[in-house]
Amino acid sequence: MSKTFETLAVHAGEDRDAEHGAVSVPIYPASVFAFPNADEASAIHNEERPGYYYGRLGNPTTAALERTMAELENGEAALAFASGMAAVSAAVFSVCRTGDHIVAPASMYSTATNLFHFLKDHFEIETTFVDATNAENYGSAIQSNTKLFWTETPSNPIVQITDLAAVANIAKASGITTVTDNTFATPYNQRPLELGIDAVIHSATKYLGGHSDLTAGVLAGNADIVNTARQKASKLFGGNIAPQVAWLVLRGIKTLALRMERHNENAFALANMLVKHPRVEAVYYPGLESHPNHDVAKKQMPGFGGMIGLDVGTIEAGKTLVNNLKLCTLATSLGGVETIIQHSASMTHATIPRKDRIAAGVTDGLLRLSVGIESFDDLQADFEQALEKI
Ligand SMILES: *Cc1c(COP(=O)(O)O)cnc(C)c1O
């Protein structure tokens, strides 16, 4: 039976027979699993037979999360990590070696940008940063040593959209691996693997967990990439998720479809309210017809997500807005049930030189808004009263 996303989100990863009928996946805290005899020990140890033996290398609770994410992303396999950045670095190190070349967006999650700079300084893996709103820029940046196209769409923090099918086509013609950071969209709003992308990563800290109460990451995609990550990155660098946290992510995923439906609705309505407000200079939301890549977003996303970028002009105006919002929380993360706002220029990007910050799309008055699942009327009223103070 082919299942809808809503049904999969509730039931994916279940193995009731193996778990005595437990309706909630049990948490296995064990870091060590015993073998019945020497031959079994040898077979499991050498991966001739499936089985668990040591915490860093696999756990039944973690495996349930991995099966769930493989199903939700429609991928062959998945691997869970202790953070989104552990998933990002595992993906990169599984694909690239010294001397290789990466193409990545000029505007994206800033810690990923910093990782790519670090790779150049420490491992001679160089990255060309391109305007990812035009897929052809990936093709133009190809060198003989290009191994990886990194994409992040919608992107952090200005919600840019990359045409994933177009990037995947360019990559396939040149034997280049493609990875998408699917954190902002979640598989409810976008399934990159179905568009030809080889692997996705998630910061499960955000929408998958959904309650601002855990840190985790996931890699999902083609079996060869995920298996390399399992055999190499995960095994050698560590970064495995704790089974207790894997269980919390699974708990979050059960309501992912419901939450995303409301995030989509609230953000769409709020973006349409903000775009008409005289104190707001710009609104970045892929669901707005004024968004430069609205057509691409419509093609590859059934919903436009809960993330909005808005610009109120100056650092002072940005600070005044966040200081006067009463319902919206001033904080740096996103994807939780509560509405969170961040003023990037005075927070995440405060130590970055202004010129570099603006080049990455972070203007003085830019705010990143993660629209929660509260009542839209309350959110609208909060913004109306706070915008009056600017
Ligand atoms: C938060 C985030 C990450 C990093 O995830 P952590 O769980 O904080 O390590 C990566 N990509 C995007 C788009 C994010 O928002």
Short mmCIF file of C-alpha atoms and ligand atoms in Angstrom, two decimals:
data_model
loop_
_atom_site.label_atom_id
_atom_site.label_comp_id
_atom_site.label_asym_id
_atom_site.label_seq_id
_atom_site.Cartn_x
_atom_site.Cartn_y
_atom_site.Cartn_z
CA MET A 1 0.00 0.00 0.00
CA SER A 2 1.43 3.36 -0.91
CA LYS A 3 1.14 5.65 2.08
CA THR A 4 0.60 9.37 2.23
CA PHE A 5 3.18 11.54 3.97
CA GLU A 6 0.80 12.14 6.91
CA THR A 7 0.46 8.40 7.49
CA LEU A 8 4.16 7.72 7.03
CA ALA A 9 5.08 10.43 9.54
CA VAL A 10 3.05 8.56 12.16
CA HIS A 11 4.00 4.97 11.23
CA ALA A 12 7.33 4.93 9.37
CA GLY A 13 10.12 2.97 11.03
CA GLU A 14 7.80 0.75 13.07
CA ASP A 15 8.91 -2.82 13.76
CA ARG A 16 6.26 -4.00 16.21
CA ASP A 17 7.12 -7.71 15.89
CA ALA A 18 10.69 -7.10 16.99
CA GLU A 19 9.56 -4.84 19.84
CA HIS A 20 6.96 -7.02 21.62
CA GLY A 21 4.17 -4.93 20.10
CA ALA A 22 5.35 -1.70 21.74
CA VAL A 23 3.41 1.13 20.08
CA SER A 24 6.12 3.65 20.94
CA VAL A 25 9.61 2.65 19.76
CA PRO A 26 11.55 1.55 22.90
CA ILE A 27 14.65 3.47 23.95
CA TYR A 28 17.67 1.16 24.12
CA PRO A 29 20.25 2.91 26.28
CA ALA A 30 22.73 0.01 25.88
CA SER A 31 26.10 0.99 24.43
CA VAL A 32 27.22 -2.66 24.27
CA PHE A 33 25.38 -5.66 22.79
CA ALA A 34 26.44 -9.22 23.64
CA PHE A 35 27.08 -11.98 21.09
CA PRO A 36 25.71 -15.52 21.55
CA ASN A 37 28.98 -17.15 20.39
CA ALA A 38 32.31 -16.50 18.69
CA ASP A 39 31.12 -17.11 15.13
CA GLU A 40 28.22 -14.66 15.53
CA ALA A 41 30.60 -12.17 17.12
CA SER A 42 32.87 -12.42 14.11
CA ALA A 43 30.03 -12.16 11.56
CA ILE A 44 28.43 -9.13 13.20
CA HIS A 45 31.75 -7.43 13.87
CA ASN A 46 32.80 -7.81 10.26
CA GLU A 47 29.40 -6.74 8.97
CA GLU A 48 28.75 -10.08 7.26
CA ARG A 49 25.52 -10.18 9.27
CA PRO A 50 23.34 -7.33 10.52
CA GLY A 51 23.37 -6.77 14.26
CA TYR A 52 24.27 -4.30 16.94
CA TYR A 53 27.46 -4.45 18.95
CA TYR A 54 28.66 -0.99 19.98
CA GLY A 55 26.88 2.33 20.57
CA ARG A 56 28.79 4.47 18.10
CA LEU A 57 28.11 1.98 15.31
CA GLY A 58 24.38 1.48 15.65
CA ASN A 59 21.47 1.10 18.04
CA PRO A 60 17.89 -0.19 17.55
CA THR A 61 16.26 3.14 18.57
CA THR A 62 18.56 5.09 16.29
CA ALA A 63 17.89 2.58 13.50
CA ALA A 64 14.14 3.25 13.82
CA LEU A 65 14.80 6.97 13.28
CA GLU A 66 17.01 6.15 10.29
CA ARG A 67 14.33 3.93 8.70
CA THR A 68 11.78 6.69 9.30
CA MET A 69 13.87 9.39 7.65
CA ALA A 70 14.75 7.16 4.69
CA GLU A 71 11.02 6.60 4.14
CA LEU A 72 10.03 10.25 4.57
CA GLU A 73 12.72 11.48 2.18
CA ASN A 74 12.09 8.56 -0.19
CA GLY A 75 15.75 7.56 0.00
CA GLU A 76 17.51 4.20 0.11
CA ALA A 77 19.09 4.78 3.53
CA ALA A 78 19.64 7.29 6.31
CA LEU A 79 22.09 7.91 9.12
CA ALA A 80 21.42 9.91 12.30
CA PHE A 81 23.90 12.23 14.01
CA ALA A 82 24.30 14.23 17.20
CA SER A 83 23.84 17.52 15.32
CA GLY A 84 23.07 18.97 11.92
CA MET A 85 26.71 20.01 11.51
CA ALA A 86 27.84 16.42 12.17
CA ALA A 87 25.59 15.39 9.25
CA VAL A 88 26.96 18.23 7.08
CA SER A 89 30.59 17.31 7.76
CA ALA A 90 29.92 13.57 7.35
CA ALA A 91 28.35 14.23 3.94
CA VAL A 92 31.26 16.40 2.79
CA PHE A 93 33.99 14.09 4.09
CA SER A 94 32.26 11.06 2.56
CA VAL A 95 32.34 12.65 -0.91
CA CYS A 96 35.49 14.83 -0.96
CA ARG A 97 39.21 14.34 -0.44
CA THR A 98 42.22 16.68 -0.57
CA GLY A 99 42.44 18.41 -3.95
CA ASP A 100 38.73 18.19 -4.70
CA HIS A 101 36.48 21.14 -5.45
CA ILE A 102 33.00 22.06 -4.20
CA VAL A 103 30.38 24.50 -5.54
CA ALA A 104 28.13 25.99 -2.85
CA PRO A 105 25.71 28.91 -2.38
CA ALA A 106 27.15 32.36 -1.55
CA SER A 107 24.27 32.81 0.89
CA MET A 108 23.55 29.87 3.19
CA TYR A 109 23.74 28.65 6.79
CA SER A 110 26.80 30.54 8.03
CA THR A 111 28.40 27.65 9.92
CA ALA A 112 28.36 25.58 6.72
CA THR A 113 30.08 28.50 4.96
CA ASN A 114 32.69 28.52 7.74
CA LEU A 115 33.20 24.75 7.37
CA PHE A 116 33.89 25.17 3.65
CA HIS A 117 36.47 27.90 4.43
CA PHE A 118 38.06 25.56 7.02
CA LEU A 119 38.23 22.75 4.42
CA LYS A 120 40.26 25.02 2.16
CA ASP A 121 42.64 26.14 4.91
CA HIS A 122 43.19 22.70 6.44
CA PHE A 123 42.55 20.13 3.71
CA GLU A 124 43.00 21.96 0.40
CA ILE A 125 39.40 21.30 -0.57
CA GLU A 126 38.39 24.50 -2.30
CA THR A 127 34.85 25.88 -2.66
CA THR A 128 33.49 28.26 -5.29
CA PHE A 129 30.56 30.22 -3.84
CA VAL A 130 27.91 31.05 -6.43
CA ASP A 131 24.57 32.82 -6.67
CA ALA A 132 22.49 29.67 -6.22
CA THR A 133 19.26 31.30 -7.39
CA ASN A 134 20.44 30.56 -10.93
CA ALA A 135 21.22 26.84 -11.35
CA GLU A 136 23.41 27.56 -14.36
CA ASN A 137 25.97 29.17 -12.06
CA TYR A 138 26.73 25.66 -10.76
CA GLY A 139 27.54 24.52 -14.30
CA SER A 140 29.75 27.56 -14.96
CA ALA A 141 31.76 26.87 -11.78
CA ILE A 142 32.65 23.26 -12.70
CA GLN A 143 36.39 22.45 -12.71
CA SER A 144 38.09 19.17 -13.61
CA ASN A 145 38.28 18.36 -9.86
CA THR A 146 34.68 19.30 -8.91
CA LYS A 147 33.19 16.52 -6.79
CA LEU A 148 30.29 18.11 -4.94
CA PHE A 149 27.43 20.53 -5.56
CA TRP A 150 26.13 21.75 -2.20
CA THR A 151 22.64 23.29 -2.19
CA GLU A 152 20.49 24.75 0.55
CA THR A 153 16.93 25.68 -0.41
CA PRO A 154 15.09 27.54 0.97
CA SER A 155 18.32 29.06 2.24
CA ASN A 156 19.26 30.59 5.54
CA PRO A 157 18.62 33.46 6.24
CA ILE A 158 17.13 35.14 3.15
CA VAL A 159 15.07 32.18 1.95
CA GLN A 160 16.59 31.97 -1.53
CA ILE A 161 15.38 29.17 -3.79
CA THR A 162 17.57 26.90 -5.93
CA ASP A 163 16.11 24.83 -8.79
CA LEU A 164 17.08 21.37 -7.54
CA ALA A 165 16.10 19.38 -10.64
CA ALA A 166 18.22 21.73 -12.79
CA VAL A 167 21.25 21.45 -10.46
CA ALA A 168 20.87 17.64 -10.35
CA ASN A 169 20.79 17.48 -14.17
CA ILE A 170 23.95 19.55 -14.53
CA ALA A 171 25.68 17.40 -11.90
CA LYS A 172 24.68 14.09 -13.48
CA ALA A 173 26.15 15.10 -16.83
CA SER A 174 29.54 15.60 -15.10
CA GLY A 175 29.48 12.79 -12.52
CA ILE A 176 29.25 15.27 -9.62
CA THR A 177 27.53 14.33 -6.34
CA THR A 178 24.69 16.59 -5.15
CA VAL A 179 23.67 17.23 -1.54
CA THR A 180 20.82 19.46 -0.35
CA ASP A 181 20.41 20.92 3.11
CA ASN A 182 16.66 20.31 3.46
CA THR A 183 16.36 21.72 6.98
CA PHE A 184 14.10 24.68 6.14
CA ALA A 185 11.68 22.74 3.94
CA THR A 186 11.52 19.34 5.69
CA PRO A 187 10.38 16.37 3.54
CA TYR A 188 6.79 17.61 4.03
CA ASN A 189 7.48 20.61 1.79
CA GLN A 190 10.28 19.29 -0.43
CA ARG A 191 11.81 15.94 -1.33
CA PRO A 192 15.09 16.64 -3.13
CA LEU A 193 15.87 12.94 -3.75
CA GLU A 194 12.75 12.73 -5.94
CA LEU A 195 14.17 15.65 -7.96
CA GLY A 196 17.43 13.77 -8.68
CA ILE A 197 19.57 14.98 -5.75
CA ASP A 198 21.84 12.25 -4.29
CA ALA A 199 21.55 13.02 -0.57
CA VAL A 200 19.94 15.43 1.86
CA ILE A 201 21.01 16.56 5.30
CA HIS A 202 18.88 17.92 8.12
CA SER A 203 19.41 19.79 11.27
CA ALA A 204 16.83 17.70 13.17
CA THR A 205 17.27 20.33 15.89
CA LYS A 206 14.80 22.40 13.87
CA TYR A 207 11.49 21.17 12.39
CA LEU A 208 12.01 17.40 12.72
CA GLY A 209 12.39 17.68 16.49
CA GLY A 210 10.09 20.67 16.37
CA HIS A 211 10.03 21.66 20.05
CA SER A 212 13.37 23.45 20.63
CA ASP A 213 14.41 20.70 23.03
CA LEU A 214 17.06 18.62 21.27
CA THR A 215 20.13 18.79 19.01
CA ALA A 216 20.40 16.21 16.20
CA GLY A 217 21.09 15.70 12.51
CA VAL A 218 20.25 13.29 9.69
CA LEU A 219 21.78 12.31 6.37
CA ALA A 220 19.47 10.47 3.93
CA GLY A 221 19.89 9.43 0.33
CA ASN A 222 21.53 6.97 -2.01
CA ALA A 223 22.84 3.87 -0.25
CA ASP A 224 26.43 4.35 -1.45
CA ILE A 225 26.74 7.82 0.11
CA VAL A 226 24.99 6.86 3.34
CA ASN A 227 27.02 3.63 3.67
CA THR A 228 30.28 5.49 3.09
CA ALA A 229 29.24 7.96 5.77
CA ARG A 230 28.40 5.06 8.10
CA GLN A 231 31.66 3.20 7.46
CA LYS A 232 33.90 6.25 7.44
CA ALA A 233 32.64 9.55 8.83
CA SER A 234 30.38 8.16 11.53
CA LYS A 235 32.71 5.35 12.57
CA LEU A 236 35.95 7.33 12.47
CA PHE A 237 34.83 10.80 13.54
CA GLY A 238 31.96 9.77 15.84
CA GLY A 239 29.13 12.25 16.13
CA ASN A 240 26.50 9.52 16.55
CA ILE A 241 23.16 10.45 18.04
CA ALA A 242 22.21 9.33 21.56
CA PRO A 243 19.31 6.80 21.54
CA GLN A 244 17.33 9.01 23.96
CA VAL A 245 17.61 11.90 21.51
CA ALA A 246 16.77 9.67 18.52
CA TRP A 247 13.56 8.75 20.35
CA LEU A 248 12.72 12.44 20.89
CA VAL A 249 13.21 13.13 17.18
CA LEU A 250 10.91 10.19 16.38
CA ARG A 251 8.33 11.63 18.78
CA GLY A 252 8.61 14.99 17.01
CA ILE A 253 8.23 13.45 13.55
CA LYS A 254 4.86 11.93 14.45
CA THR A 255 3.33 15.43 14.33
CA LEU A 256 5.58 16.79 11.56
CA ALA A 257 2.83 16.90 8.93
CA LEU A 258 0.37 18.64 11.25
CA ARG A 259 2.93 21.15 12.42
CA MET A 260 4.22 21.92 8.92
CA GLU A 261 0.70 22.46 7.66
CA ARG A 262 0.22 25.17 10.30
CA HIS A 263 3.73 26.61 9.85
CA ASN A 264 2.97 26.94 6.10
CA GLU A 265 -0.41 28.60 6.71
CA ASN A 266 0.81 31.04 9.36
CA ALA A 267 3.94 32.05 7.45
CA PHE A 268 2.01 32.55 4.20
CA ALA A 269 -0.49 34.81 5.97
CA LEU A 270 2.18 36.71 7.92
CA ALA A 271 4.36 37.26 4.81
CA ASN A 272 1.32 38.70 3.02
CA MET A 273 0.59 41.00 5.97
CA LEU A 274 4.23 42.15 6.34
CA VAL A 275 4.74 42.82 2.64
CA LYS A 276 1.96 45.45 2.77
CA HIS A 277 3.23 47.12 5.97
CA PRO A 278 4.74 50.63 5.49
CA ARG A 279 7.53 50.03 8.05
CA VAL A 280 8.76 46.89 6.28
CA GLU A 281 11.19 47.49 3.40
CA ALA A 282 11.43 43.94 2.06
CA VAL A 283 9.94 40.51 2.70
CA TYR A 284 11.59 37.31 1.51
CA TYR A 285 9.15 34.42 1.32
CA PRO A 286 8.96 31.91 -1.56
CA GLY A 287 5.16 31.88 -1.38
CA LEU A 288 4.97 35.56 -2.38
CA GLU A 289 4.57 36.20 -6.10
CA SER A 290 7.17 38.94 -5.69
CA HIS A 291 9.82 36.38 -4.65
CA PRO A 292 12.31 36.19 -7.55
CA ASN A 293 12.16 32.37 -7.66
CA HIS A 294 8.48 31.95 -6.79
CA ASP A 295 7.92 29.84 -9.92
CA VAL A 296 10.73 27.43 -9.04
CA ALA A 297 9.43 27.19 -5.46
CA LYS A 298 5.94 26.41 -6.77
CA LYS A 299 7.35 23.67 -8.99
CA GLN A 300 9.39 21.88 -6.33
CA MET A 301 7.57 22.63 -3.06
CA PRO A 302 3.97 21.70 -2.24
CA GLY A 303 4.16 24.20 0.66
CA PHE A 304 6.42 27.23 1.14
CA GLY A 305 7.49 26.62 4.73
CA GLY A 306 7.58 28.59 7.95
CA MET A 307 10.66 30.76 7.38
CA ILE A 308 10.44 34.44 6.42
CA GLY A 309 13.16 37.04 5.96
CA LEU A 310 12.15 40.66 6.48
CA ASP A 311 14.09 43.89 6.30
CA VAL A 312 13.19 46.96 8.35
CA GLY A 313 16.04 49.11 7.02
CA THR A 314 18.52 49.75 9.81
CA ILE A 315 20.23 48.02 12.73
CA GLU A 316 18.35 50.35 15.11
CA ALA A 317 14.96 49.51 13.54
CA GLY A 318 15.77 45.78 13.72
CA LYS A 319 16.63 46.04 17.41
CA THR A 320 13.54 48.16 18.15
CA LEU A 321 11.31 45.58 16.50
CA VAL A 322 12.71 42.57 18.40
CA ASN A 323 12.69 44.53 21.67
CA ASN A 324 8.99 45.33 21.31
CA LEU A 325 7.62 41.98 20.13
CA LYS A 326 5.90 40.35 23.09
CA LEU A 327 4.71 36.98 21.77
CA CYS A 328 7.62 36.27 19.41
CA THR A 329 10.74 34.95 21.13
CA LEU A 330 14.11 36.59 20.50
CA ALA A 331 16.39 33.59 19.97
CA THR A 332 18.72 32.12 17.41
CA SER A 333 17.20 28.81 16.37
CA LEU A 334 14.17 27.96 14.25
CA GLY A 335 11.65 25.25 13.45
CA GLY A 336 10.02 25.01 16.86
CA VAL A 337 6.31 25.29 17.65
CA GLU A 338 6.95 28.80 19.04
CA THR A 339 7.59 31.83 16.82
CA ILE A 340 11.25 32.84 17.01
CA ILE A 341 12.84 35.97 15.59
CA GLN A 342 16.48 36.86 15.21
CA HIS A 343 18.18 40.07 14.16
CA SER A 344 21.11 38.65 12.23
CA ALA A 345 23.32 41.80 12.04
CA SER A 346 23.43 42.21 15.82
CA MET A 347 23.36 38.47 16.64
CA THR A 348 24.71 35.64 14.43
CA HIS A 349 26.58 37.94 12.05
CA ALA A 350 27.76 40.60 14.56
CA THR A 351 31.45 39.61 14.28
CA ILE A 352 31.46 39.29 10.48
CA PRO A 353 32.78 42.40 8.62
CA ARG A 354 29.83 44.43 7.26
CA LYS A 355 30.96 44.00 3.64
CA ASP A 356 31.07 40.16 3.94
CA ARG A 357 27.81 40.11 5.86
CA ILE A 358 26.03 42.13 3.15
CA ALA A 359 27.57 39.90 0.45
CA ALA A 360 25.97 36.91 2.22
CA GLY A 361 22.61 38.73 2.08
CA VAL A 362 22.57 39.85 5.71
CA THR A 363 21.63 43.53 5.46
CA ASP A 364 21.52 45.81 8.55
CA GLY A 365 17.77 45.59 9.04
CA LEU A 366 17.35 41.88 8.21
CA LEU A 367 15.32 39.75 10.58
CA ARG A 368 14.90 36.00 10.30
CA LEU A 369 11.51 34.86 11.39
CA SER A 370 10.60 31.26 12.19
CA VAL A 371 6.82 31.36 12.28
CA GLY A 372 5.37 29.04 14.89
CA ILE A 373 2.02 27.32 15.21
CA GLU A 374 0.31 29.90 17.47
CA SER A 375 -2.90 31.62 16.39
CA PHE A 376 -2.26 33.80 13.34
CA ASP A 377 -4.40 36.60 14.81
CA ASP A 378 -2.15 36.82 17.87
CA LEU A 379 1.01 36.87 15.73
CA GLN A 380 -0.43 39.56 13.48
CA ALA A 381 -1.40 41.71 16.47
CA ASP A 382 2.08 41.32 17.98
CA PHE A 383 3.77 42.47 14.75
CA GLU A 384 1.35 45.35 14.30
CA GLN A 385 2.03 46.78 17.75
CA ALA A 386 5.82 46.27 17.54
CA LEU A 387 6.15 47.70 14.01
CA GLU A 388 4.38 50.87 15.22
CA LYS A 389 7.35 51.49 17.58
CA ILE A 390 9.94 51.72 14.79
C1 LIG B 1 20.77 24.80 12.28
C2 LIG B 1 21.16 24.49 10.88
C3 LIG B 1 22.24 23.63 10.60
C4 LIG B 1 23.13 23.06 11.69
O1 LIG B 1 22.44 22.21 12.53
P1 LIG B 1 22.85 21.96 14.09
O2 LIG B 1 21.82 20.99 14.54
O3 LIG B 1 22.79 23.29 14.77
O4 LIG B 1 24.24 21.41 14.09
C5 LIG B 1 22.50 23.34 9.28
N1 LIG B 1 21.77 23.87 8.28
C6 LIG B 1 20.74 24.71 8.51
C7 LIG B 1 19.97 25.26 7.36
C8 LIG B 1 20.39 25.04 9.82
O5 LIG B 1 19.37 25.89 10.04
#
